[in-house]
Coordinates of C-alpha atoms in Angstrom, one line a residue:
Chain A
M1 CA -40.5 12.6 1.9
R2 CA -41.1 9.1 0.8
N3 CA -42.8 9.6 -2.6
T4 CA -40.6 7.9 -5.2
E5 CA -40.8 10.7 -7.8
Y6 CA -39.9 13.2 -5.1
L7 CA -36.8 11.1 -4.2
L8 CA -35.8 10.9 -7.8
Y9 CA -36.1 14.6 -8.3
K10 CA -34.2 15.3 -5.1
K11 CA -31.4 13.0 -6.2
F12 CA -31.2 14.6 -9.7
I13 CA -31.1 18.1 -8.1
E14 CA -28.4 17.2 -5.7
E15 CA -26.3 15.6 -8.4
H16 CA -26.4 18.8 -10.4
L17 CA -26.8 21.5 -7.8
L18 CA -23.3 23.0 -8.2
D19 CA -23.4 22.7 -12.1
F20 CA -25.0 26.1 -12.6
L21 CA -22.7 28.2 -10.3
P22 CA -20.2 30.3 -12.2
E23 CA -16.8 28.5 -12.8
I24 CA -14.5 28.5 -9.8
D25 CA -12.1 31.5 -9.7
H26 CA -9.2 30.7 -7.4
K27 CA -8.6 34.4 -6.5
S28 CA -12.0 34.6 -4.9
I29 CA -12.6 30.9 -4.2
V30 CA -13.9 31.5 -0.7
V31 CA -17.2 32.8 -2.0
Y32 CA -17.5 29.5 -3.9
E33 CA -16.6 27.5 -0.8
A34 CA -19.1 29.4 1.3
M35 CA -21.9 29.0 -1.3
K36 CA -21.1 25.4 -1.7
Y37 CA -21.1 24.9 2.1
S38 CA -24.7 26.0 2.4
L39 CA -25.9 24.4 -0.8
S40 CA -24.5 21.1 0.3
A41 CA -25.9 21.2 3.8
G42 CA -28.9 19.1 2.9
G43 CA -32.5 20.0 3.2
K44 CA -35.7 18.8 1.6
R45 CA -35.1 20.5 -1.8
L46 CA -38.8 21.1 -1.8
R47 CA -38.8 24.1 -4.1
P48 CA -36.7 22.6 -6.9
A49 CA -38.6 19.3 -6.6
L50 CA -41.9 21.1 -7.0
L51 CA -40.5 22.9 -10.1
L52 CA -39.4 19.7 -11.7
G53 CA -42.6 18.0 -10.7
A54 CA -44.7 20.8 -12.2
C55 CA -42.6 20.8 -15.4
E56 CA -43.1 17.0 -15.9
F57 CA -46.7 17.1 -14.9
C58 CA -47.3 19.6 -17.7
G59 CA -45.5 17.5 -20.3
G60 CA -42.0 19.1 -20.2
D61 CA -38.6 17.5 -19.9
I62 CA -37.1 17.9 -16.5
R63 CA -33.5 18.1 -17.9
G64 CA -34.4 21.4 -19.5
A65 CA -35.9 22.7 -16.3
L66 CA -32.8 22.0 -14.2
P67 CA -31.1 25.4 -14.4
Y68 CA -34.4 27.0 -13.0
A69 CA -34.7 24.3 -10.3
C70 CA -31.1 24.9 -9.2
A71 CA -31.6 28.7 -9.4
I72 CA -34.6 28.5 -7.1
E73 CA -32.6 26.4 -4.5
Y74 CA -29.8 29.0 -4.8
I75 CA -32.4 31.7 -4.0
H76 CA -33.9 29.7 -1.1
T77 CA -30.3 29.1 0.3
Y78 CA -29.3 32.7 0.0
S79 CA -32.4 33.7 2.0
L80 CA -31.4 31.2 4.8
I81 CA -27.8 32.5 4.9
H82 CA -29.0 36.1 5.3
D83 CA -31.8 35.2 7.7
D84 CA -29.3 33.4 10.0
L85 CA -27.0 36.5 10.3
P86 CA -26.5 38.1 13.7
A87 CA -28.3 41.2 12.5
M88 CA -31.3 39.0 11.5
D89 CA -32.3 35.8 13.4
N90 CA -28.8 35.3 14.8
D91 CA -28.9 31.5 14.4
V92 CA -25.8 29.4 14.9
L93 CA -27.2 26.0 13.7
R94 CA -29.0 25.1 10.5
R95 CA -29.7 21.5 9.5
G96 CA -27.5 20.4 12.4
M97 CA -24.5 22.3 11.1
P98 CA -22.9 25.6 12.0
T99 CA -24.5 28.4 10.0
N100 CA -22.6 30.1 7.2
H101 CA -21.5 33.1 9.1
I102 CA -20.3 31.0 12.0
V103 CA -18.0 29.2 9.6
F104 CA -17.0 32.0 7.2
G105 CA -17.6 35.2 9.2
D106 CA -20.4 37.7 8.6
A107 CA -18.8 39.6 5.7
I108 CA -18.3 36.4 3.6
A109 CA -21.7 35.2 4.5
I110 CA -23.3 38.4 3.3
L111 CA -21.4 38.1 0.0
A112 CA -22.1 34.4 -0.3
G113 CA -25.8 35.2 0.0
D114 CA -25.4 37.9 -2.6
G115 CA -23.4 35.5 -4.8
L116 CA -26.1 32.8 -4.7
L117 CA -28.9 35.3 -5.6
S118 CA -26.7 36.6 -8.4
S119 CA -25.8 33.1 -9.6
A120 CA -29.4 32.2 -9.8
F121 CA -30.1 34.9 -12.3
E122 CA -26.9 34.3 -14.1
A123 CA -27.8 30.7 -14.5
M124 CA -31.3 31.4 -15.8
S125 CA -30.2 34.2 -18.2
K126 CA -27.4 32.1 -19.5
D127 CA -29.9 29.3 -20.2
L128 CA -32.0 31.7 -22.3
L129 CA -29.1 32.2 -24.7
L130 CA -29.4 28.5 -25.6
Y131 CA -32.9 29.0 -27.0
F132 CA -32.4 31.7 -29.6
D133 CA -33.4 29.3 -32.3
D134 CA -36.4 27.9 -30.5
M135 CA -38.8 30.8 -29.8
A136 CA -41.6 28.8 -28.3
N137 CA -39.3 27.5 -25.6
L138 CA -37.5 30.8 -25.1
K139 CA -40.8 32.4 -24.2
K140 CA -41.7 29.7 -21.8
R141 CA -38.4 30.2 -20.0
V142 CA -38.7 34.0 -19.9
R143 CA -42.0 33.5 -18.2
A144 CA -40.4 31.1 -15.7
L145 CA -37.6 33.6 -15.0
Y146 CA -40.1 36.3 -14.4
E147 CA -42.1 34.2 -11.9
I148 CA -39.0 33.4 -10.0
A149 CA -37.8 37.0 -9.9
K150 CA -41.3 38.2 -8.8
G151 CA -41.7 35.4 -6.2
S152 CA -38.3 36.1 -4.6
G153 CA -38.6 39.9 -4.8
C154 CA -40.1 42.8 -2.9
R155 CA -43.7 41.7 -3.5
G156 CA -42.8 38.1 -2.6
M157 CA -40.3 36.5 -0.3
I158 CA -38.6 39.8 0.7
A159 CA -41.9 41.4 1.6
G160 CA -42.5 38.5 4.0
Q161 CA -39.1 38.8 5.5
I162 CA -39.5 42.5 6.0
A163 CA -42.9 42.1 7.7
D164 CA -41.5 39.3 9.9
V165 CA -38.6 41.6 11.1
E166 CA -41.1 44.4 11.7
A167 CA -43.5 42.2 13.6
E168 CA -40.9 40.8 16.0
G169 CA -42.0 41.3 19.6
K170 CA -45.3 42.8 18.6
Q171 CA -48.8 41.4 18.8
C172 CA -49.7 40.3 15.2
S173 CA -53.1 40.1 13.6
R174 CA -54.1 37.0 11.8
E175 CA -54.2 39.0 8.5
M176 CA -50.6 40.1 9.1
L177 CA -49.5 36.6 10.0
D178 CA -51.0 35.2 6.8
Y179 CA -49.3 38.0 4.9
I180 CA -45.9 37.0 6.4
H181 CA -46.4 33.3 5.8
C182 CA -47.8 33.7 2.3
N183 CA -44.9 35.9 1.2
K184 CA -42.0 34.6 3.3
T185 CA -42.5 31.0 2.4
G186 CA -45.5 30.8 0.1
A187 CA -44.3 33.1 -2.7
L188 CA -41.2 31.1 -3.6
I189 CA -43.1 27.8 -3.4
T190 CA -45.8 29.2 -5.7
A191 CA -43.1 30.6 -8.0
A192 CA -41.4 27.2 -8.2
V193 CA -44.7 25.5 -9.3
K194 CA -45.6 28.2 -11.7
A195 CA -42.1 28.4 -13.3
G196 CA -42.1 24.6 -13.7
A197 CA -45.6 24.7 -15.2
H198 CA -44.5 27.4 -17.7
I199 CA -41.4 25.5 -18.8
G200 CA -43.6 22.4 -19.1
G201 CA -45.9 24.4 -21.4
A202 CA -49.0 24.7 -19.2
G203 CA -51.5 27.5 -19.7
G204 CA -55.1 28.4 -18.7
D205 CA -56.9 26.2 -16.2
M206 CA -54.0 23.9 -15.4
L207 CA -51.7 26.9 -14.6
M208 CA -54.4 28.4 -12.4
N209 CA -55.1 25.1 -10.6
L210 CA -51.5 24.5 -9.9
T211 CA -51.0 28.0 -8.6
D212 CA -54.0 27.5 -6.3
Y213 CA -52.5 24.2 -5.1
A214 CA -49.1 25.9 -4.4
E215 CA -50.6 28.8 -2.5
N216 CA -52.4 26.4 -0.1
L217 CA -49.4 24.1 0.1
G218 CA -47.1 27.1 1.0
L219 CA -49.2 28.3 3.8
A220 CA -49.8 24.8 5.2
F221 CA -46.1 24.2 5.0
Q222 CA -45.2 27.3 7.0
I223 CA -47.8 26.6 9.7
A224 CA -46.6 23.0 10.0
D225 CA -43.0 24.4 10.4
D226 CA -44.2 26.6 13.2
I227 CA -45.9 23.6 14.9
L228 CA -42.6 21.7 14.6
D229 CA -40.8 24.6 16.2
V230 CA -43.0 24.2 19.3
C231 CA -43.0 20.4 19.6
G232 CA -40.5 19.0 17.1
D233 CA -37.5 16.8 17.8
E234 CA -34.1 18.6 17.8
N235 CA -32.3 15.8 16.0
E236 CA -34.8 15.6 13.3
M237 CA -35.0 19.4 12.8
G238 CA -31.2 20.0 13.0
K239 CA -31.8 23.1 15.3
K240 CA -33.2 23.8 18.7
P241 CA -37.0 23.9 18.9
G242 CA -38.6 26.9 20.6
A243 CA -36.5 29.5 18.8
D244 CA -39.5 31.3 17.4
C245 CA -41.0 31.7 20.9
E246 CA -37.6 32.8 22.4
R247 CA -37.4 35.5 19.7
N248 CA -41.0 36.6 20.3
K249 CA -41.9 35.7 16.7
S250 CA -45.6 35.7 15.9
T251 CA -46.6 32.2 14.9
Y252 CA -49.8 30.3 14.4
P253 CA -49.3 28.0 17.5
G254 CA -48.4 31.1 19.5
L255 CA -51.6 33.0 18.5
Y256 CA -54.1 30.2 18.2
G257 CA -52.7 27.2 20.0
L258 CA -51.6 23.8 18.6
D259 CA -55.0 22.3 18.0
E260 CA -56.3 25.2 16.0
S261 CA -53.0 25.3 14.0
R262 CA -53.2 21.6 13.2
K263 CA -56.8 22.1 12.1
R264 CA -55.7 24.9 9.7
V265 CA -52.9 22.8 8.2
S266 CA -55.4 20.1 7.6
E267 CA -57.9 22.4 6.0
L268 CA -55.3 24.0 3.7
T269 CA -54.0 20.6 2.7
S270 CA -57.6 19.5 1.8
T271 CA -58.1 22.6 -0.3
A272 CA -54.7 21.9 -2.0
L273 CA -55.8 18.4 -2.8
K274 CA -59.2 19.4 -4.0
V275 CA -58.0 21.8 -6.6
L276 CA -56.0 19.0 -8.2
S277 CA -59.0 16.6 -8.3
P278 CA -59.4 17.0 -12.1
Y279 CA -56.0 15.4 -12.5
Y280 CA -56.0 12.7 -9.8
D281 CA -54.9 10.0 -12.2
N282 CA -51.7 11.9 -12.8
A283 CA -51.1 13.9 -9.7
E284 CA -49.7 11.5 -7.2
F285 CA -46.5 13.5 -6.8
F286 CA -48.4 16.6 -5.8
T287 CA -50.9 14.9 -3.5
S288 CA -48.1 13.0 -1.8
V289 CA -46.1 16.1 -1.2
A290 CA -49.1 17.9 0.4
T291 CA -50.1 14.9 2.5
E292 CA -46.6 14.2 3.8
L293 CA -45.9 17.8 4.6
A294 CA -49.1 17.9 6.6
T295 CA -48.3 14.7 8.4
R296 CA -45.1 16.1 9.7
A297 CA -47.0 18.4 12.0
S298 CA -49.8 16.1 13.0
Chain B
M1 CA -19.5 65.6 -15.1
R2 CA -20.1 68.6 -17.4
N3 CA -20.7 66.8 -20.7
T4 CA -24.2 67.8 -21.9
E5 CA -25.2 64.3 -23.0
Y6 CA -24.1 62.9 -19.7
L7 CA -26.2 65.5 -17.8
L8 CA -29.2 64.7 -20.0
Y9 CA -28.9 61.0 -19.3
K10 CA -28.4 61.6 -15.6
K11 CA -31.6 63.7 -15.5
F12 CA -33.6 61.1 -17.5
I13 CA -32.4 58.3 -15.1
E14 CA -33.2 60.3 -12.0
E15 CA -36.6 61.1 -13.2
H16 CA -37.4 57.4 -13.8
L17 CA -35.2 55.7 -11.2
L18 CA -38.1 54.5 -9.0
D19 CA -40.4 53.5 -11.9
F20 CA -39.0 50.0 -12.1
L21 CA -39.3 49.0 -8.5
P22 CA -42.2 46.7 -7.7
E23 CA -45.3 48.6 -6.7
I24 CA -45.4 49.8 -3.1
D25 CA -47.0 47.3 -0.7
H26 CA -48.0 49.0 2.5
K27 CA -47.6 46.0 4.7
S28 CA -43.8 45.9 3.9
I29 CA -43.4 49.5 3.0
V30 CA -40.2 49.9 5.0
V31 CA -38.2 47.9 2.4
Y32 CA -39.4 50.4 -0.3
E33 CA -38.5 53.4 1.9
A34 CA -35.0 51.9 2.6
M35 CA -34.4 51.2 -1.1
K36 CA -35.7 54.6 -2.1
Y37 CA -33.5 56.3 0.5
S38 CA -30.3 55.0 -1.0
L39 CA -31.4 55.3 -4.6
S40 CA -32.3 59.0 -4.0
A41 CA -29.0 59.8 -2.2
G42 CA -27.4 61.2 -5.4
G43 CA -24.3 59.9 -7.0
K44 CA -22.9 60.2 -10.4
R45 CA -25.2 57.6 -12.1
L46 CA -22.1 56.6 -14.1
R47 CA -23.2 53.1 -14.8
P48 CA -26.7 53.8 -16.1
A49 CA -25.4 56.8 -18.1
L50 CA -22.8 54.6 -19.7
L51 CA -25.5 52.1 -20.6
L52 CA -27.8 54.7 -22.2
G53 CA -24.8 56.3 -23.9
A54 CA -23.7 53.0 -25.4
C55 CA -27.2 52.2 -26.5
E56 CA -27.6 55.5 -28.3
F57 CA -24.1 55.3 -29.7
C58 CA -25.0 52.0 -31.3
G59 CA -28.2 53.4 -32.8
G60 CA -30.7 52.3 -30.2
D61 CA -33.5 54.3 -28.5
I62 CA -32.6 55.1 -24.9
R63 CA -36.2 54.9 -23.7
G64 CA -36.2 51.2 -24.4
A65 CA -32.9 50.8 -22.5
L66 CA -34.3 52.5 -19.4
P67 CA -35.3 49.4 -17.4
Y68 CA -31.7 48.0 -17.8
A69 CA -30.1 51.4 -16.9
C70 CA -32.2 51.6 -13.7
A71 CA -31.5 47.9 -13.0
I72 CA -27.8 48.5 -13.1
E73 CA -28.1 51.4 -10.7
Y74 CA -30.2 49.2 -8.4
I75 CA -27.4 46.7 -8.4
H76 CA -24.7 49.3 -7.8
T77 CA -26.8 50.7 -4.9
Y78 CA -27.3 47.3 -3.3
S79 CA -23.6 46.7 -3.4
L80 CA -23.0 50.0 -1.6
I81 CA -25.6 49.3 1.1
H82 CA -24.1 45.8 1.8
D83 CA -20.5 47.2 1.6
D84 CA -21.3 49.9 4.2
L85 CA -22.7 47.3 6.8
P86 CA -20.8 47.0 10.1
A87 CA -19.7 43.5 9.1
M88 CA -18.1 44.9 5.9
D89 CA -16.7 48.4 5.7
N90 CA -18.7 49.8 8.7
D91 CA -19.2 53.2 7.0
V92 CA -21.6 55.7 8.6
L93 CA -21.6 58.3 5.8
R94 CA -22.2 57.9 2.1
R95 CA -22.6 60.9 -0.2
G96 CA -22.8 63.1 2.8
M97 CA -25.7 61.2 4.3
P98 CA -26.0 58.6 7.0
T99 CA -25.7 55.1 5.4
N100 CA -28.7 52.9 5.0
H101 CA -28.1 50.7 8.1
I102 CA -27.6 53.8 10.3
V103 CA -31.0 55.0 9.3
F104 CA -32.9 51.7 9.1
G105 CA -30.9 49.3 11.1
D106 CA -28.8 46.4 9.9
A107 CA -31.6 43.9 9.3
I108 CA -33.6 46.2 7.0
A109 CA -30.4 47.3 5.3
I110 CA -29.5 43.7 4.4
L111 CA -33.0 43.2 3.1
A112 CA -33.1 46.5 1.2
G113 CA -29.9 45.4 -0.5
D114 CA -31.4 42.0 -1.3
G115 CA -34.5 43.8 -2.5
L116 CA -32.6 46.1 -4.9
L117 CA -30.7 43.2 -6.4
S118 CA -34.0 41.2 -6.8
S119 CA -35.8 44.3 -8.2
A120 CA -33.1 44.7 -10.8
F121 CA -33.8 41.2 -12.2
E122 CA -37.5 41.6 -11.8
A123 CA -37.5 44.8 -13.8
M124 CA -35.4 43.3 -16.6
S125 CA -37.3 40.0 -16.8
K126 CA -40.6 41.9 -16.8
D127 CA -39.3 44.0 -19.7
L128 CA -38.5 40.8 -21.7
L129 CA -42.2 39.9 -21.6
L130 CA -43.0 43.1 -23.7
Y131 CA -40.9 41.8 -26.6
F132 CA -42.6 38.5 -27.3
D133 CA -43.7 39.7 -30.7
D134 CA -40.4 41.3 -31.6
M135 CA -37.8 38.5 -31.6
A136 CA -34.8 40.6 -32.7
N137 CA -35.2 43.0 -29.8
L138 CA -36.0 40.2 -27.4
K139 CA -32.7 38.6 -28.2
K140 CA -30.8 41.9 -27.7
R141 CA -32.4 42.3 -24.3
V142 CA -31.6 38.8 -23.2
R143 CA -28.0 39.4 -24.1
A144 CA -28.1 42.6 -22.0
L145 CA -29.6 40.8 -19.1
Y146 CA -26.9 38.1 -19.2
E147 CA -24.1 40.7 -19.3
I148 CA -25.5 42.5 -16.2
A149 CA -26.0 39.2 -14.4
K150 CA -22.5 38.1 -15.2
G151 CA -20.9 41.4 -14.4
S152 CA -22.6 41.7 -11.0
G153 CA -22.0 38.0 -10.1
C154 CA -19.3 35.7 -8.7
R155 CA -17.0 36.2 -11.6
G156 CA -17.6 39.9 -11.6
M157 CA -18.4 42.4 -8.9
I158 CA -18.8 39.9 -6.1
A159 CA -15.4 38.3 -6.9
G160 CA -13.8 41.7 -6.5
Q161 CA -15.6 42.3 -3.2
I162 CA -14.6 38.9 -1.8
A163 CA -10.9 39.5 -2.8
D164 CA -11.1 42.9 -1.2
V165 CA -12.4 41.5 2.1
E166 CA -9.8 38.8 2.0
A167 CA -6.9 41.2 1.2
E168 CA -7.7 43.6 4.1
G169 CA -4.7 44.1 6.3
K170 CA -2.4 42.0 4.0
Q171 CA 0.3 43.0 1.6
C172 CA -1.2 42.8 -1.8
S173 CA 0.5 42.1 -5.1
R174 CA -0.1 44.4 -8.1
E175 CA -1.8 41.4 -9.9
M176 CA -4.2 41.0 -7.0
L177 CA -4.9 44.7 -6.8
D178 CA -5.7 44.8 -10.5
Y179 CA -7.9 41.7 -10.0
I180 CA -9.8 43.5 -7.1
H181 CA -10.3 46.7 -9.1
C182 CA -11.1 45.1 -12.4
N183 CA -13.8 43.0 -10.7
K184 CA -15.1 45.2 -7.9
T185 CA -15.6 48.3 -10.0
G186 CA -14.6 47.4 -13.6
A187 CA -17.0 44.5 -14.1
L188 CA -20.2 46.4 -13.6
I189 CA -19.0 49.4 -15.7
T190 CA -18.1 47.0 -18.5
A191 CA -21.4 45.2 -18.1
A192 CA -23.2 48.6 -18.4
V193 CA -21.4 49.5 -21.7
K194 CA -21.9 46.0 -23.1
A195 CA -25.6 45.8 -22.1
G196 CA -26.2 49.2 -23.7
A197 CA -24.4 48.2 -26.8
H198 CA -26.4 45.0 -27.1
I199 CA -29.7 46.8 -26.7
G200 CA -28.5 49.4 -29.3
G201 CA -27.8 46.5 -31.7
A202 CA -23.9 46.5 -31.8
G203 CA -22.0 43.5 -32.8
G204 CA -18.5 42.6 -33.9
D205 CA -15.8 45.2 -33.8
M206 CA -17.9 47.9 -32.2
L207 CA -18.9 45.7 -29.3
M208 CA -15.2 44.7 -28.9
N209 CA -13.9 48.2 -29.0
L210 CA -16.5 49.5 -26.5
T211 CA -15.7 46.6 -24.2
D212 CA -12.0 47.5 -24.4
Y213 CA -12.9 51.2 -23.7
A214 CA -15.0 50.2 -20.6
E215 CA -12.3 47.9 -19.1
N216 CA -9.7 50.7 -19.3
L217 CA -12.2 53.2 -18.0
G218 CA -13.2 51.0 -15.1
L219 CA -9.7 50.5 -13.8
A220 CA -8.8 54.2 -14.3
F221 CA -12.0 55.1 -12.4
Q222 CA -11.1 52.9 -9.4
I223 CA -7.5 54.2 -9.2
A224 CA -8.7 57.7 -9.4
D225 CA -11.2 57.0 -6.6
D226 CA -8.3 55.6 -4.4
I227 CA -6.3 58.8 -5.2
L228 CA -9.3 60.9 -4.1
D229 CA -9.5 58.9 -0.9
V230 CA -6.0 60.0 -0.1
C231 CA -6.1 63.7 -1.1
G232 CA -9.8 64.5 -1.9
D233 CA -12.0 67.0 -0.3
E234 CA -14.4 65.8 2.4
N235 CA -17.3 68.0 1.2
E236 CA -16.9 67.0 -2.4
M237 CA -16.6 63.3 -1.6
G238 CA -19.4 63.2 1.0
K239 CA -17.3 61.0 3.2
K240 CA -14.1 61.3 5.2
P241 CA -10.9 60.8 3.2
G242 CA -8.3 58.4 4.4
A243 CA -10.8 55.6 5.2
D244 CA -9.0 53.1 3.0
C245 CA -5.7 53.7 4.8
E246 CA -7.4 53.5 8.2
R247 CA -8.9 50.1 7.2
N248 CA -5.6 48.8 5.9
K249 CA -7.0 48.4 2.4
S250 CA -4.5 47.9 -0.4
T251 CA -4.8 50.7 -2.8
Y252 CA -2.7 52.0 -5.8
P253 CA -1.5 55.1 -3.9
G254 CA -0.7 53.0 -0.9
L255 CA 1.4 50.5 -2.9
Y256 CA 2.9 52.8 -5.6
G257 CA 2.6 56.3 -4.3
L258 CA 0.5 59.2 -5.8
D259 CA 2.7 60.1 -8.7
E260 CA 2.8 56.5 -10.1
S261 CA -0.9 56.2 -9.5
R262 CA -1.7 59.4 -11.4
K263 CA 0.5 58.1 -14.3
R264 CA -1.4 54.9 -14.4
V265 CA -4.8 56.7 -14.6
S266 CA -3.5 58.8 -17.4
E267 CA -2.1 55.7 -19.3
L268 CA -5.4 53.9 -18.9
T269 CA -7.4 56.9 -20.0
S270 CA -5.2 57.3 -23.1
T271 CA -5.8 53.6 -24.0
A272 CA -9.5 54.0 -23.5
L273 CA -9.6 57.0 -25.8
K274 CA -7.4 55.3 -28.4
V275 CA -9.6 52.3 -28.9
L276 CA -12.5 54.7 -29.7
S277 CA -10.4 56.6 -32.4
P278 CA -12.3 54.9 -35.3
Y279 CA -15.5 56.6 -34.0
Y280 CA -14.1 60.0 -32.9
D281 CA -16.8 62.0 -34.9
N282 CA -19.4 60.4 -32.8
A283 CA -17.8 59.5 -29.5
E284 CA -17.8 62.8 -27.6
F285 CA -19.8 61.4 -24.8
F286 CA -17.4 58.5 -24.2
T287 CA -14.2 60.6 -24.6
S288 CA -15.6 63.3 -22.2
V289 CA -16.5 60.7 -19.5
A290 CA -13.0 59.2 -19.6
T291 CA -11.3 62.6 -19.6
E292 CA -13.4 64.1 -16.8
L293 CA -13.0 61.0 -14.6
A294 CA -9.2 61.2 -15.0
T295 CA -9.2 64.9 -14.3
R296 CA -10.8 64.4 -10.9
A297 CA -7.7 62.7 -9.7
S298 CA -5.1 64.9 -11.4

């Protein structure tokens, strides 16, 4: 990402990413080390950046949204740690580094994932306690918490992961593939944007338009990722391309070919940009994110 | 448990235990089936019963505490599913039935655990939305949510699980063993009592005394469990006794022998009962629970 606001958000998140984990306890420090290992392994920080971007776009202060931004990165990171386990995708590399279970063993990796998911909710619920004298802001934050819980749960991210596991090695319909993508990747991206918008104080049309933007962006992002898995550069990706194909995963390029997949990314990106047209004067962050994510796969 | 209130709470919980899971989605129904399988496998329902008991004891309505009671049982159940995985304790039986991963496979079991943990927080945060016009109750529930998040997190239950994994096969100090027990089992039991007390409106001394009670009860409960693992009945336990010893787990009976362990259970139970003495007229539920749990191991 080259957008200046994005880079500032990313820097801000990375500076504070460990601040909302529970305090270190030396008797069980390995869970902290394992969580920190995966949190510090880089990545785009797309979800927390979108959360902060949405908050600021809607008139909120990004400092107040930080616990939620970090929480959503904890949730994304836990999902990667569990996804990489031998029982799941059995990946040994992530972002160019050995995966969590390769370094810490399967048992600690399972618990580090559980720990990150728990820490996300601990951080957000602890934040709520700070707003007992500020009811308007307390309500905004409860709404954000609920969006994140829903987006990461069994009708969101986990639904997508389950359907993905179940579809492995099978012929997959377009409807099912959209379902997997929309949930596995899209739900948390949408939750990030909606949570940020809630904290920023958005309602009505603006919330609806941002949700629409996020849903299109999420799907475009996942298809672009599938395209990169076919023809991306190993160094840039930090893992071997072709893993989806080896694992018999259903992907857009696998089902429809590269050209059709690129066309779909471009259509989804156009739709994402179009819904933001009422706010073009102010929406450069969002339009840049959508355009840059689409360009990766072109 | 034979206490009448306990049995009523247990019945109430079991009648409503699935009510707070997200609605079934047929495209990812297997996660629902796997969660339901473990939730419906029986068990004492100790944590949710304590939560409802504490709520009622403090003057609250147990119907309003139900989402939190179910959430804490979801969290307890997720921890059992993940604990039983081959990478962790590798257990094939739980409560007399094949463990989750034996029935659904490791990948689905990991995701079912993640799903239950997520559903717990989704249920509680959804409940908060219902109290936007009732600030006093909203605050009580936010406090309950935070207690549960903390108790199940990296300074609570997960800390105990990590220390337990790390201690396997090693000589363990009494301090470390207390740490494992207090966190692995005690933290969620304490969180249940505190969350119920918050929802019921307790503050000050009563909250402190109930916390004290719960901490002693939690440790007594875990030592009693270790004693049962040595000399319990397979049919009653629903799993093979002697598993801790086989796995080289540090336990009270292993370190101090059965007599000393029974003495400690009895001391902890006495302390638990003593802190409740100001409320004896009204505390039969709590005193029965402590006495009955201790009797199991005598």
